[in-house]
PDB file of C-alpha atoms in Angstrom:
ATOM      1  CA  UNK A 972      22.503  38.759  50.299  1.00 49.00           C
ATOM      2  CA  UNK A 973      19.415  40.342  50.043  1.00 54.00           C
ATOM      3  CA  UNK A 974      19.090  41.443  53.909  1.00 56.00           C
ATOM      4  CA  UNK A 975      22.507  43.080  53.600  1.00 58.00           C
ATOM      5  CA  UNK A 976      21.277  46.063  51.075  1.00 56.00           C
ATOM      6  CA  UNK A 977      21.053  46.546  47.285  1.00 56.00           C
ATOM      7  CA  UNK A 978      23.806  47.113  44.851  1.00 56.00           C
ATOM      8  CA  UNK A 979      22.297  49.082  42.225  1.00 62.00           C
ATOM      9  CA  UNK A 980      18.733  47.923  43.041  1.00 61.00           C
ATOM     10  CA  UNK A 981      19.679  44.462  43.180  1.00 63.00           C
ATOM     11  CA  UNK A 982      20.195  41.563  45.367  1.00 62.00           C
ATOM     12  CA  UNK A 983      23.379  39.322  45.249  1.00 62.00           C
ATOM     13  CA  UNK A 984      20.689  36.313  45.672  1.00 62.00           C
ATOM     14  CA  UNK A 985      18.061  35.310  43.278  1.00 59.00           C
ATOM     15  CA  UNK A 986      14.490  35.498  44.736  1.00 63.00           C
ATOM     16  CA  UNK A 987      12.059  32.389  44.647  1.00 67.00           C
ATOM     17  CA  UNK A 988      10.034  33.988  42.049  1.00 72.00           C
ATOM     18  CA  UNK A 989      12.914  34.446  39.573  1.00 80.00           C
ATOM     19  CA  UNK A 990      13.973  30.365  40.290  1.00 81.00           C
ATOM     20  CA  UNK A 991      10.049  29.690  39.125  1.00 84.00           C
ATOM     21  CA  UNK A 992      10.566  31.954  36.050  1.00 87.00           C
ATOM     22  CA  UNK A 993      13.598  29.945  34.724  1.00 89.00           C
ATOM     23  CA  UNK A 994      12.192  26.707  35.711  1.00 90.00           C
ATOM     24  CA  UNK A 995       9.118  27.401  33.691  1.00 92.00           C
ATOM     25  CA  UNK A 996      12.024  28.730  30.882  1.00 93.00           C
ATOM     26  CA  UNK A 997      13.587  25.184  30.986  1.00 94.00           C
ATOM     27  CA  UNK A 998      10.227  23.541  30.846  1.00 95.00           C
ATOM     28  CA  UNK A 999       9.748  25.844  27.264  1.00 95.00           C
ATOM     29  CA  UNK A1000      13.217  24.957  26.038  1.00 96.00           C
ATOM     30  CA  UNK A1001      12.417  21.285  26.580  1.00 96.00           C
ATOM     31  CA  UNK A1002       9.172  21.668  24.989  1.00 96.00           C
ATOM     32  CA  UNK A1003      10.101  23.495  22.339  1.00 96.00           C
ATOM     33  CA  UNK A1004      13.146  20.585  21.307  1.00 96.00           C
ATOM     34  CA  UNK A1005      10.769  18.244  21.634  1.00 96.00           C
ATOM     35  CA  UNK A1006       7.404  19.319  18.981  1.00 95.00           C
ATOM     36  CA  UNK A1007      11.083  20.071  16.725  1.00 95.00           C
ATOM     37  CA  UNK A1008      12.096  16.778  17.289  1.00 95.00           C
ATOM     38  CA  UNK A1009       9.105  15.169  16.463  1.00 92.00           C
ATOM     39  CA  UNK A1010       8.457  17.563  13.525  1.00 91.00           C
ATOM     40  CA  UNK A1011      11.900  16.469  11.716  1.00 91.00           C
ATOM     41  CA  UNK A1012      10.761  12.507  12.391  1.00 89.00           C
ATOM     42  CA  UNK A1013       7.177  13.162  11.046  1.00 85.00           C
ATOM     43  CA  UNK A1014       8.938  14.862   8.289  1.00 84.00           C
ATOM     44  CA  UNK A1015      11.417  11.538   7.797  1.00 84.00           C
ATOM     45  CA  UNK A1016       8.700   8.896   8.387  1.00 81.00           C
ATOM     46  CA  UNK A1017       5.413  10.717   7.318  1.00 75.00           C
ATOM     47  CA  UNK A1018       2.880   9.795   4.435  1.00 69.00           C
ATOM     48  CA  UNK A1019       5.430  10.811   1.525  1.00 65.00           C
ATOM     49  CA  UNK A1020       7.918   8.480   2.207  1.00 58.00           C
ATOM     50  CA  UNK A1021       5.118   5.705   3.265  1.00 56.00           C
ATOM     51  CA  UNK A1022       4.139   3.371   0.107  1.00 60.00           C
ATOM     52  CA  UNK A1023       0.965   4.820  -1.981  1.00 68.00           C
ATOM     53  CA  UNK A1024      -2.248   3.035  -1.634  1.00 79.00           C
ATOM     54  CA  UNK A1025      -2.601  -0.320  -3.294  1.00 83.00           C
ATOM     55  CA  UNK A1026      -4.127  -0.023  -7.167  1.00 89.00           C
ATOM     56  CA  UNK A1027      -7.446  -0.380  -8.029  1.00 90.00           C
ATOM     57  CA  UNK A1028      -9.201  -2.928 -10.548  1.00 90.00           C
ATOM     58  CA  UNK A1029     -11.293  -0.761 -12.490  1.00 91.00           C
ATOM     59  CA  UNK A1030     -12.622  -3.984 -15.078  1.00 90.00           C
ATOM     60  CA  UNK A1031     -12.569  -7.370 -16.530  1.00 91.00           C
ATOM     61  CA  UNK A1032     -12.846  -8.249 -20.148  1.00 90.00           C
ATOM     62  CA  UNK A1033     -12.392 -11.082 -21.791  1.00 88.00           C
ATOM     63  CA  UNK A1034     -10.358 -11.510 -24.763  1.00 85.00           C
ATOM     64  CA  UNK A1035      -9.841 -14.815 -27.075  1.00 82.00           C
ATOM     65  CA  UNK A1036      -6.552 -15.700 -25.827  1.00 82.00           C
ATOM     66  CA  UNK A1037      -8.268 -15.004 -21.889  1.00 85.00           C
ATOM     67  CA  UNK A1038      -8.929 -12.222 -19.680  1.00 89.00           C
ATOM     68  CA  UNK A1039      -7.843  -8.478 -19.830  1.00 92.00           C
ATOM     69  CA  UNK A1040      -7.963  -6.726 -16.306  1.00 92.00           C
ATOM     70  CA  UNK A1041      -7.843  -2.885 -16.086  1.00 93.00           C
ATOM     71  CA  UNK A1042      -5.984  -1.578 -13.153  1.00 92.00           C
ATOM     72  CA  UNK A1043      -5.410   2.458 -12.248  1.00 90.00           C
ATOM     73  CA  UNK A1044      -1.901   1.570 -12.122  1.00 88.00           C
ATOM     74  CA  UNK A1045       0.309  -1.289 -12.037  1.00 88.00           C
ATOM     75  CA  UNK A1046       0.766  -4.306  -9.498  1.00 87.00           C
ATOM     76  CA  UNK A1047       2.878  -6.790  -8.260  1.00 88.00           C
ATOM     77  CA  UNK A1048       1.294 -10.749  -9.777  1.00 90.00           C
ATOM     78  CA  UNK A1049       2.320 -13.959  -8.520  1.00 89.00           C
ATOM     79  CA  UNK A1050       1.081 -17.291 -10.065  1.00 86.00           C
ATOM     80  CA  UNK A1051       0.531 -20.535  -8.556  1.00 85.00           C
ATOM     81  CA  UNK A1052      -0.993 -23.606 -10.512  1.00 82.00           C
ATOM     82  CA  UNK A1053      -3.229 -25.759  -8.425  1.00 81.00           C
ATOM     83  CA  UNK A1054      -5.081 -29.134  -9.769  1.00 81.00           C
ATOM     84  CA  UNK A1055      -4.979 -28.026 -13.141  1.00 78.00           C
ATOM     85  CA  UNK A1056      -6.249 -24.025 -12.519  1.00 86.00           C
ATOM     86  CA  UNK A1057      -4.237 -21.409 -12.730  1.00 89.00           C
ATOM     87  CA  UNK A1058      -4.670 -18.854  -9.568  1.00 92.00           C
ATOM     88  CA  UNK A1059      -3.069 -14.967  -9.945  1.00 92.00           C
ATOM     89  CA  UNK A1060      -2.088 -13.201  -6.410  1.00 93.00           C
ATOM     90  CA  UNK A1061      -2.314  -9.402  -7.604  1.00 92.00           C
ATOM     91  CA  UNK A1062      -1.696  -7.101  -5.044  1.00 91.00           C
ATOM     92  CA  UNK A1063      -4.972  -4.226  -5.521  1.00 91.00           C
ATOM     93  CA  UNK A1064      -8.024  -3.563  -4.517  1.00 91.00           C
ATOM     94  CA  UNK A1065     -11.152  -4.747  -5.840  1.00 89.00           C
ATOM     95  CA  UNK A1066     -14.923  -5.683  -5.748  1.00 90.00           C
ATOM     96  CA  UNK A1067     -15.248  -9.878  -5.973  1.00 91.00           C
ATOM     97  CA  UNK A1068     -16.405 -10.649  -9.309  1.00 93.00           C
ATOM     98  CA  UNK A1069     -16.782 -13.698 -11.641  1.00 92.00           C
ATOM     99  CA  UNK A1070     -18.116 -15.137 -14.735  1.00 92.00           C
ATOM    100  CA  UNK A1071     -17.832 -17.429 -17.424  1.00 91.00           C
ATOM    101  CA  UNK A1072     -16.604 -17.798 -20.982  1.00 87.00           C
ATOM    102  CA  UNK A1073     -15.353 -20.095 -23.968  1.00 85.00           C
ATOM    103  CA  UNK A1074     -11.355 -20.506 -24.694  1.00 82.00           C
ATOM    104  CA  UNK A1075     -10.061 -22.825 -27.830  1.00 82.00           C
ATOM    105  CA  UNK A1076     -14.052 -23.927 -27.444  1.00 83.00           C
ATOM    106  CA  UNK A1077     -14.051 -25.395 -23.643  1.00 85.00           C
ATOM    107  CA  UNK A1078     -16.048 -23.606 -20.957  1.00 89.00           C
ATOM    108  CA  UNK A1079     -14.119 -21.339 -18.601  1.00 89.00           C
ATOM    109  CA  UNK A1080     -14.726 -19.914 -15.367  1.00 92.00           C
ATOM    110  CA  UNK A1081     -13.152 -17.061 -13.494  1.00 92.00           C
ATOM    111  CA  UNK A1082     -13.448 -15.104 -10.703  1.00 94.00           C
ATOM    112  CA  UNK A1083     -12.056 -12.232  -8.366  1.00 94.00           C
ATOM    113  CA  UNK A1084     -12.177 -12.167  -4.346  1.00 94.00           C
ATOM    114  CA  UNK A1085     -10.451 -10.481  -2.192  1.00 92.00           C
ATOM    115  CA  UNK A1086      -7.509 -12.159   0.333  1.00 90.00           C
ATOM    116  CA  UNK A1087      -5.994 -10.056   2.652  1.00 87.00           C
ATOM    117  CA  UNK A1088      -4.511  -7.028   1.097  1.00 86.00           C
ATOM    118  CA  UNK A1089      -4.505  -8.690  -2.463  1.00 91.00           C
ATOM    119  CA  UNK A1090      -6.962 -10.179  -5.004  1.00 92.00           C
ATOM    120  CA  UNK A1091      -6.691 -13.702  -6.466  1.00 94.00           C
ATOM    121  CA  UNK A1092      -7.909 -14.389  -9.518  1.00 93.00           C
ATOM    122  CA  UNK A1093      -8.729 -18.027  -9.930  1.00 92.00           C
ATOM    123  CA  UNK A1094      -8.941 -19.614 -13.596  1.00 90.00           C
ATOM    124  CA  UNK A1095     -10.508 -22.814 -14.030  1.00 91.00           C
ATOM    125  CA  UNK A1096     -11.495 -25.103 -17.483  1.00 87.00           C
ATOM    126  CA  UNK A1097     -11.887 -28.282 -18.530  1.00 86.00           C
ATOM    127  CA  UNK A1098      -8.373 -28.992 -19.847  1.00 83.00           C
ATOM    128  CA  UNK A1099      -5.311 -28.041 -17.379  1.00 85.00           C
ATOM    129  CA  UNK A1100      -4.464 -24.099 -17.935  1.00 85.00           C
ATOM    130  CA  UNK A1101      -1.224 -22.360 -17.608  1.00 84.00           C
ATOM    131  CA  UNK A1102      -0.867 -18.955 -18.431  1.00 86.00           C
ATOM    132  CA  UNK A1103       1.533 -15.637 -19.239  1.00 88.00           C
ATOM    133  CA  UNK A1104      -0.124 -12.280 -18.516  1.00 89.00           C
ATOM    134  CA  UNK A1105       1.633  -8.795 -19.724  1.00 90.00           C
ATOM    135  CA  UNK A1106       1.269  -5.389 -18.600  1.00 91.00           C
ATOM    136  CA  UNK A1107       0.796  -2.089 -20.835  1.00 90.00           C
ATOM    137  CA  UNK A1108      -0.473   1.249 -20.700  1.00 89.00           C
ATOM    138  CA  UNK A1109      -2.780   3.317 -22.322  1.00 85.00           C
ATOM    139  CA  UNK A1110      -4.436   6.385 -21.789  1.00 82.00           C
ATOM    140  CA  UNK A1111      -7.133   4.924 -19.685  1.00 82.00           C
ATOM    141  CA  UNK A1112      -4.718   3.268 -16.777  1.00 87.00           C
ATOM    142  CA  UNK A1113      -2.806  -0.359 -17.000  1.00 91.00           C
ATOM    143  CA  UNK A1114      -3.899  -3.458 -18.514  1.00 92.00           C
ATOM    144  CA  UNK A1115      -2.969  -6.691 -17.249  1.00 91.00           C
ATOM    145  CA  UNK A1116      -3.348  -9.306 -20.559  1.00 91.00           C
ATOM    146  CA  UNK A1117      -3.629 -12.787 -19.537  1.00 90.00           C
ATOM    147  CA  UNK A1118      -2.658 -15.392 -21.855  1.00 90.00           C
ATOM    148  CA  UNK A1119      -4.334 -18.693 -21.266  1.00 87.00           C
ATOM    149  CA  UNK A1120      -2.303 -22.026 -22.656  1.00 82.00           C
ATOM    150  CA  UNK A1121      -3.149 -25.344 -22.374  1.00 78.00           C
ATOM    151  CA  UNK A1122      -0.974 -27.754 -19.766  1.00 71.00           C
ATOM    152  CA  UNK A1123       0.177 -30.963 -20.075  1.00 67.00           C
ATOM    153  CA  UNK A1124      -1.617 -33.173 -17.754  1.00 55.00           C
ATOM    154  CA  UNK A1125       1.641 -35.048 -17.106  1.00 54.00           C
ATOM    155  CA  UNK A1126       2.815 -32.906 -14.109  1.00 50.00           C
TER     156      UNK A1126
END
């Protein structure tokens, strides 16, 4: 007790202040586990392990057999044929563009905008399109070949 003398200098009770000092020790210890804690998950869930940034359209070209698109690297494409056009969902980013052009002699129109976190590229001609498209690299980035065919109407 400490009113009944010391053993050795000490007290066989804790004073206050040393209860405050481990308190505050706890309060550190908890602390401390938790920044570690949080560490390891921002190590587990941080930007590495998050999907890159979407690709970027760098150009448009056309070619005889359509259009070539140059991308930085390569994308996921989806097709859908609507009313005779032929519509590509690529998942990039890019500036809306559009122009126009001659396949197998007919006029053709194109053009790029920007839907959600994807661009569509919309086809349109005077006869009913289908298409293939390809990708390859070369030194430059990815190319994305589009290969414009002509539909039967009968669908």
């Amino acid at each position: 007790m400490q009113g009944s003398g010391a053993d050795n200098g000490r007290h066989s009770t804790s004073a206050i202040d040393d209860l405050r000092r481990q308190r505050w020790k706890v309060w550190g210890a908890l602390v401390l586990a938790g920044l570690l804690f949080g560490l390891m998950l921002g190590r587990l869930f941080g930007p590495a392990s998050l999907p890159t940034s979407a690709p970027q359209l760098l150009a448009i070209g056309e070619s005889e057999q359509g259009l070539v698109l140059r991308f930085d690297r390569q994308a996921a494409v989806t097709a859908a044929r609507v009313e005779g056009a032929l519509t590509l969902r690529i998942v990039a980013r890019g500036a809306a563009q559009q122009g126009d052009g001659r396949w197998l002699g007919q006029p053709l129109r194109w053009r790029v905008r920007e839907e959600g976190k994807a661009l569509l590229l919309s086809l349109v001609s005077t006869r009913p399109l289908q298409g293939r498209w390809q990708w390859s690299e070369d030194g430059e980035g990815w190319r994305l070949v589009v290969e414009l065919q002509e539909r039967d109407g009968r669908e």
